[in-house]
GROMACS .gro file of C-alpha atoms in nm:
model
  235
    1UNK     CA    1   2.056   0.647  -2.612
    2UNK     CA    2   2.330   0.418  -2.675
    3UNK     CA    3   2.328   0.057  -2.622
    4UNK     CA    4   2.573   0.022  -2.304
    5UNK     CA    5   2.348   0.327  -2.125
    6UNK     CA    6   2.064   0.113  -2.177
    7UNK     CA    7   2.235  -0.182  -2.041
    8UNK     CA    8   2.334  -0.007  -1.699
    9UNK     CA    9   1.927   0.150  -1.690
   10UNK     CA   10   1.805  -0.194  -1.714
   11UNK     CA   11   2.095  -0.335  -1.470
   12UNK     CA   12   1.967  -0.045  -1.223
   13UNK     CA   13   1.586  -0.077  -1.270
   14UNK     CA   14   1.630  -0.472  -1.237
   15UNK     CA   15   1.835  -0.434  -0.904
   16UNK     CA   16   1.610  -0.204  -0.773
   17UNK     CA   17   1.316  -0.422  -0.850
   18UNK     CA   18   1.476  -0.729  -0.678
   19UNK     CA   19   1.596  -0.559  -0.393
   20UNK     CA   20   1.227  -0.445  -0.308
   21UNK     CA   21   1.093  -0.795  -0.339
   22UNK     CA   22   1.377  -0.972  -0.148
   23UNK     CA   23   1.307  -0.740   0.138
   24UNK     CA   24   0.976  -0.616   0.288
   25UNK     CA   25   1.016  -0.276   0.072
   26UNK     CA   26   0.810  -0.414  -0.203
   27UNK     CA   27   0.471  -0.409   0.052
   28UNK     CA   28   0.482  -0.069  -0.001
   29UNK     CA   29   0.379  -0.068  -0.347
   30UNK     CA   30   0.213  -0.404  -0.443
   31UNK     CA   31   0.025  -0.698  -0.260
   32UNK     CA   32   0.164  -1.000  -0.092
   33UNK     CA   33   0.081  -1.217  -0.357
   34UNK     CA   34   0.296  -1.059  -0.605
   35UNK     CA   35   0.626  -1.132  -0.485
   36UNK     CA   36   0.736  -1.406  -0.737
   37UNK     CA   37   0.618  -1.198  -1.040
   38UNK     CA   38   0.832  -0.897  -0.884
   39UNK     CA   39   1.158  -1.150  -0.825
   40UNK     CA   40   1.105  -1.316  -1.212
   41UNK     CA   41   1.075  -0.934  -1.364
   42UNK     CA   42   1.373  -0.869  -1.145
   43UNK     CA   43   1.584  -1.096  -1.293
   44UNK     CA   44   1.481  -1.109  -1.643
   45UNK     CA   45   1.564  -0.720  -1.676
   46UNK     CA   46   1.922  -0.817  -1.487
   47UNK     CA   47   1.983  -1.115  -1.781
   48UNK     CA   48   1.892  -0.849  -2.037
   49UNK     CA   49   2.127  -0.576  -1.906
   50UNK     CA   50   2.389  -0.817  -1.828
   51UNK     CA   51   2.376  -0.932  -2.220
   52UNK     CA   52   2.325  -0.534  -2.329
   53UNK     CA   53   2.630  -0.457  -2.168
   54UNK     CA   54   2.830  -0.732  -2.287
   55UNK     CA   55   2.750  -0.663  -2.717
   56UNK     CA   56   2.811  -0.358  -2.623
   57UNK     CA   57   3.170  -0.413  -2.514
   58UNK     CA   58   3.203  -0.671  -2.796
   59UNK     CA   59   3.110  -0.402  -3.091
   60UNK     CA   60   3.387  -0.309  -3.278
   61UNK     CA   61   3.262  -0.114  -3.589
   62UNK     CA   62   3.385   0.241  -3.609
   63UNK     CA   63   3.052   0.365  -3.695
   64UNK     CA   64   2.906   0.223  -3.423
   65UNK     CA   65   3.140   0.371  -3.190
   66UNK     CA   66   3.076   0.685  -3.310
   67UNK     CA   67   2.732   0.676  -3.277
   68UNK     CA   68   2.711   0.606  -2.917
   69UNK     CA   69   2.971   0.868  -2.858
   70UNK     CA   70   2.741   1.141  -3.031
   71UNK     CA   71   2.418   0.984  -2.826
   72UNK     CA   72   2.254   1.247  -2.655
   73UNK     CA   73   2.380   1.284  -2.270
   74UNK     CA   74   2.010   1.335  -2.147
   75UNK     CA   75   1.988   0.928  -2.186
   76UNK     CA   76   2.118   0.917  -1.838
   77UNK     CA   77   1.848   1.112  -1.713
   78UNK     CA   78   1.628   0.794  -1.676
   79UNK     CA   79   1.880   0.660  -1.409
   80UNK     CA   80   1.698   0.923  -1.168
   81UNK     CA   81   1.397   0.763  -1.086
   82UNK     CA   82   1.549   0.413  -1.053
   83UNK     CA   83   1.847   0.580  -0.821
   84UNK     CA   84   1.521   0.697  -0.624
   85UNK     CA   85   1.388   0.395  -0.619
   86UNK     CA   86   1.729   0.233  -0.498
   87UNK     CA   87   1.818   0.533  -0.237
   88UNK     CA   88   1.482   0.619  -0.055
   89UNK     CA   89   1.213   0.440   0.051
   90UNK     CA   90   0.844   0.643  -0.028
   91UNK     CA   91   0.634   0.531   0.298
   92UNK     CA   92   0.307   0.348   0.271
   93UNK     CA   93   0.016   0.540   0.154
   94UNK     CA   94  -0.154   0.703   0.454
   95UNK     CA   95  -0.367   0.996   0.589
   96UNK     CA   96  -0.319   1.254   0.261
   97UNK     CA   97  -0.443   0.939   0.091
   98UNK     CA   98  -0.724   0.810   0.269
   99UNK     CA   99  -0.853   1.209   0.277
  100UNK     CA  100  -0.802   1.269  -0.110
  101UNK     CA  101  -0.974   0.920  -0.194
  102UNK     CA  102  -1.373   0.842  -0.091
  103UNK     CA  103  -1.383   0.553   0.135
  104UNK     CA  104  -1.445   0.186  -0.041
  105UNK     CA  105  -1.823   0.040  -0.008
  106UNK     CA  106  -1.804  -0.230   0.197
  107UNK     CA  107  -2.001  -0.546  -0.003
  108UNK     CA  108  -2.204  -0.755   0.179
  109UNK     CA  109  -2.207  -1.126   0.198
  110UNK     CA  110  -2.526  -1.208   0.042
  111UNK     CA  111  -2.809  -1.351   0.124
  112UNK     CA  112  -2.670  -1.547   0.404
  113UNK     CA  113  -2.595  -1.448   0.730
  114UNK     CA  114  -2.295  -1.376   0.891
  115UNK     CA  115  -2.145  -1.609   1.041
  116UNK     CA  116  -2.071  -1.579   1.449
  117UNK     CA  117  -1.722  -1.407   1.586
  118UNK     CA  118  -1.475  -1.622   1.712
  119UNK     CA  119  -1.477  -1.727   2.095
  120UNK     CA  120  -1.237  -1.499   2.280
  121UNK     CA  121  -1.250  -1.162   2.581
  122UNK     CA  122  -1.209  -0.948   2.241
  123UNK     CA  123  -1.242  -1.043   1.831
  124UNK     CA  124  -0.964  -0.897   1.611
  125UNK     CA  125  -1.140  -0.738   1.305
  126UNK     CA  126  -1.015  -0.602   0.997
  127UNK     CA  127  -1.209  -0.250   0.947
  128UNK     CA  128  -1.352  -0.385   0.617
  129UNK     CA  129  -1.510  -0.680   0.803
  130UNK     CA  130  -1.613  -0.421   1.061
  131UNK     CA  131  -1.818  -0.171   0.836
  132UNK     CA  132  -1.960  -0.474   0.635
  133UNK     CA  133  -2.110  -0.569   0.909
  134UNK     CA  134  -2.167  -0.279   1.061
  135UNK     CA  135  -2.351  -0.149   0.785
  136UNK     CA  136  -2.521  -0.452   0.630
  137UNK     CA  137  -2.535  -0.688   0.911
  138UNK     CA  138  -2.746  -0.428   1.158
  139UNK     CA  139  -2.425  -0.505   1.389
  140UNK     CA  140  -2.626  -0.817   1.485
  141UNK     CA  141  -2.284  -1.021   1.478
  142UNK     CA  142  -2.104  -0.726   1.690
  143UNK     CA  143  -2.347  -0.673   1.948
  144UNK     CA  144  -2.212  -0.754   2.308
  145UNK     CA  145  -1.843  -0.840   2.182
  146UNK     CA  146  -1.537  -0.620   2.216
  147UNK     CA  147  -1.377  -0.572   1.894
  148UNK     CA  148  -0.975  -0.490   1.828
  149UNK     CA  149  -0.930  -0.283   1.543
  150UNK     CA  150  -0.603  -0.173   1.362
  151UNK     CA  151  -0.548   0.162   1.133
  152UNK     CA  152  -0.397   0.472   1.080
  153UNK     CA  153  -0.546   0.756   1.197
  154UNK     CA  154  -0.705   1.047   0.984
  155UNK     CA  155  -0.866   1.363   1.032
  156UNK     CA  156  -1.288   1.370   0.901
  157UNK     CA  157  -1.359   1.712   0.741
  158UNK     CA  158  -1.522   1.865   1.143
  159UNK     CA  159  -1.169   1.747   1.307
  160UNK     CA  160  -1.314   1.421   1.430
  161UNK     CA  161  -1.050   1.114   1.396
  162UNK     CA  162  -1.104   0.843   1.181
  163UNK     CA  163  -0.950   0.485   1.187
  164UNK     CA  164  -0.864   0.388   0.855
  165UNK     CA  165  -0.643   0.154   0.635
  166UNK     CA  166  -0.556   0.158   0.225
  167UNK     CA  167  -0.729  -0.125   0.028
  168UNK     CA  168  -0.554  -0.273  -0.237
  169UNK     CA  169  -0.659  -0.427  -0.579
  170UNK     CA  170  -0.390  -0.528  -0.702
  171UNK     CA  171  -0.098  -0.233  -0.646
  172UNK     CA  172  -0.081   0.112  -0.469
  173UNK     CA  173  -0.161   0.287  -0.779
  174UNK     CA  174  -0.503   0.132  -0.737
  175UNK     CA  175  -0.495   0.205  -0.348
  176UNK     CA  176  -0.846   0.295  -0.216
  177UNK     CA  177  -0.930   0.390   0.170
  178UNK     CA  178  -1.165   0.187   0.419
  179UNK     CA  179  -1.268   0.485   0.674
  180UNK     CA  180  -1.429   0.397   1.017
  181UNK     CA  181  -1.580   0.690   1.230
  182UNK     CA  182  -1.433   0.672   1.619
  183UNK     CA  183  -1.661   0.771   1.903
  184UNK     CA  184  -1.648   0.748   2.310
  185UNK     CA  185  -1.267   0.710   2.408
  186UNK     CA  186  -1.126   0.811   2.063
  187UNK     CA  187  -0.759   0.904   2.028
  188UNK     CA  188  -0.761   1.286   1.985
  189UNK     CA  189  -0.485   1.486   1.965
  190UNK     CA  190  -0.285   1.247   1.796
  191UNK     CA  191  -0.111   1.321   1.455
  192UNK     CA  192  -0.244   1.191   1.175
  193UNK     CA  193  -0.077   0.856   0.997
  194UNK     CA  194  -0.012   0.698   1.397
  195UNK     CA  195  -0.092   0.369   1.372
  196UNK     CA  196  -0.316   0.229   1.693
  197UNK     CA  197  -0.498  -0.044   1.778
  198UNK     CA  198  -0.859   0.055   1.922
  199UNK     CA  199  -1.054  -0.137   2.146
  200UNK     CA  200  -1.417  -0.093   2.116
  201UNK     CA  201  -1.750  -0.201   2.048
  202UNK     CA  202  -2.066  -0.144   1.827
  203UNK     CA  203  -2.280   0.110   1.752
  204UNK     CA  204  -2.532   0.194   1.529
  205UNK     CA  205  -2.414   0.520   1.469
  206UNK     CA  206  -2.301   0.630   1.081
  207UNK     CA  207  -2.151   0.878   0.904
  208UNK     CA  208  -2.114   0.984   0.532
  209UNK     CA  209  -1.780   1.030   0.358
  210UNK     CA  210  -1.797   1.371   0.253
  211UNK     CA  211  -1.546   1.290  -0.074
  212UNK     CA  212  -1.772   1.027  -0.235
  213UNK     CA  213  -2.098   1.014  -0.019
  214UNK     CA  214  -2.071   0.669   0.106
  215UNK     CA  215  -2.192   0.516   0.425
  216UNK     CA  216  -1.935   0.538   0.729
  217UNK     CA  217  -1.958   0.279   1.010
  218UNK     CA  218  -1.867   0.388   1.341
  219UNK     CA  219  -1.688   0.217   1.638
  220UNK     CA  220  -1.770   0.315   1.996
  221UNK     CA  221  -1.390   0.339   2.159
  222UNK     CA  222  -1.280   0.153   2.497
  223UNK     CA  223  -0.937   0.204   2.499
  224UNK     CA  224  -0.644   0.220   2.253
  225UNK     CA  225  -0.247   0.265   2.191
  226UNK     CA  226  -0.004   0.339   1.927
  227UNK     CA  227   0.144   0.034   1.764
  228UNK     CA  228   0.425   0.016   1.494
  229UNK     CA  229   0.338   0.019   1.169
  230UNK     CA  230   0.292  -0.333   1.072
  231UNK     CA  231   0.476  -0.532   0.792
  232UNK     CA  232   0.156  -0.517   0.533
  233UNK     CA  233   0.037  -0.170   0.581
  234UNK     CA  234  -0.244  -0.221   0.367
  235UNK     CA  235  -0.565  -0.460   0.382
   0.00000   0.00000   0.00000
């Protein structure tokens, strides 16, 4: 590959990279936290393409010249995947996801208790919170409380829905589901990937996910609608 096609791969791939993490586009593939490493990769790869390009416009030796002009043409197939990366926008991992993958083991806290739900008509959970203490807890900090959840939803392996949400480590290569059975008022019918927020409560009711065997918290259902996705699809 000759040195000015490597300059305008690196001037692509470093555009690309900033223009994810300047916008919101960059949630899809890495956590919050990241964002400064993203923007310094960003423009390091720019200052390295910009200088690539520029000794390349400043060599003069014949047999230089000749070289790149003989460099093989299927150089420029590495602009693809950076061109996809600048033209379309993958979604968020979802449903095909969360089936393929066995749901994450919620930890629990220790030896401690949990400690008490916030004061309000209903307690906004995150579906890892949920299960942990769903599962570990007895539900003895969920009992008597309604409980707003937020997911995705999924299909289980009889055709039941799930509520569920990708977990990330660090990026979405790493992406592993937190799965959450849905009983009494549960959203059926509705395609997979809509994002809803349920309204529920407890129960002592679980499930095992048939892909790696794990427990499965349930949540009885009160009500629910569809939402938009939200801004950090994953937990």
């Amino acid at each position: 590959m000759s040195r000015l096609t490597q300059g305008v791969v690196l001037l692509l791939f470093g555009g690309a990279i900033l223009r994810a993490s300047l916008t919101d586009l960059y949630l899809r593939y890495v956590k919050e936290g990241l964002r400064p490493f993203l923007i310094a990769t960003g423009l390091l790869l720019v200052a390295a393409a910009v200088m690539t390009i520029w000794h390349s416009w400043r060599a003069t030796e014949q047999a230089e010249h000749d070289h790149e002009h003989h460099a093989p043409r299927v150089g420029w197939l590495l602009l693809l995947p950076v061109l996809g990366l600048l033209l379309v926008a993958p979604p968020a991992l979802g449903s095909y996801a969360a089936n393929q993958a066995g749901s994450v083991v919620a930890a629990p806290v220790g030896d401690s208790d949990y400690p008490p739900l916030p004061a309000g008509s209903s307690v906004e959970l995150t579906l890892i919170d949920y299960a942990s203490r769903a599962l570990f807890d007895e539900g003895r900090s969920l009992t008597g409380r309604d409980l707003r959840l937020t997911g995705f939803l999924t299909t289980a392996p009889d055709g039941a829905p799930m509520l569920a949400r990708i977990v990330l480590s660090c990026c979405a290569a790493d992406g592993r589901p937190i799965k959450l059975g849905l009983t009494g008022l549960a959203p059926i019918d509705v395609p997979a990937d809509t994002w809803v927020e349920v309204t529920g409560v407890y129960t002592s009711r679980r499930g095992k996910d048939p892909v790696n065997n794990v427990d499965v918290a349930y949540l009885e259902v009160k009500s629910w609608q569809e939402v938009p996705r939200p801004k950090q699809p994953y937990a």
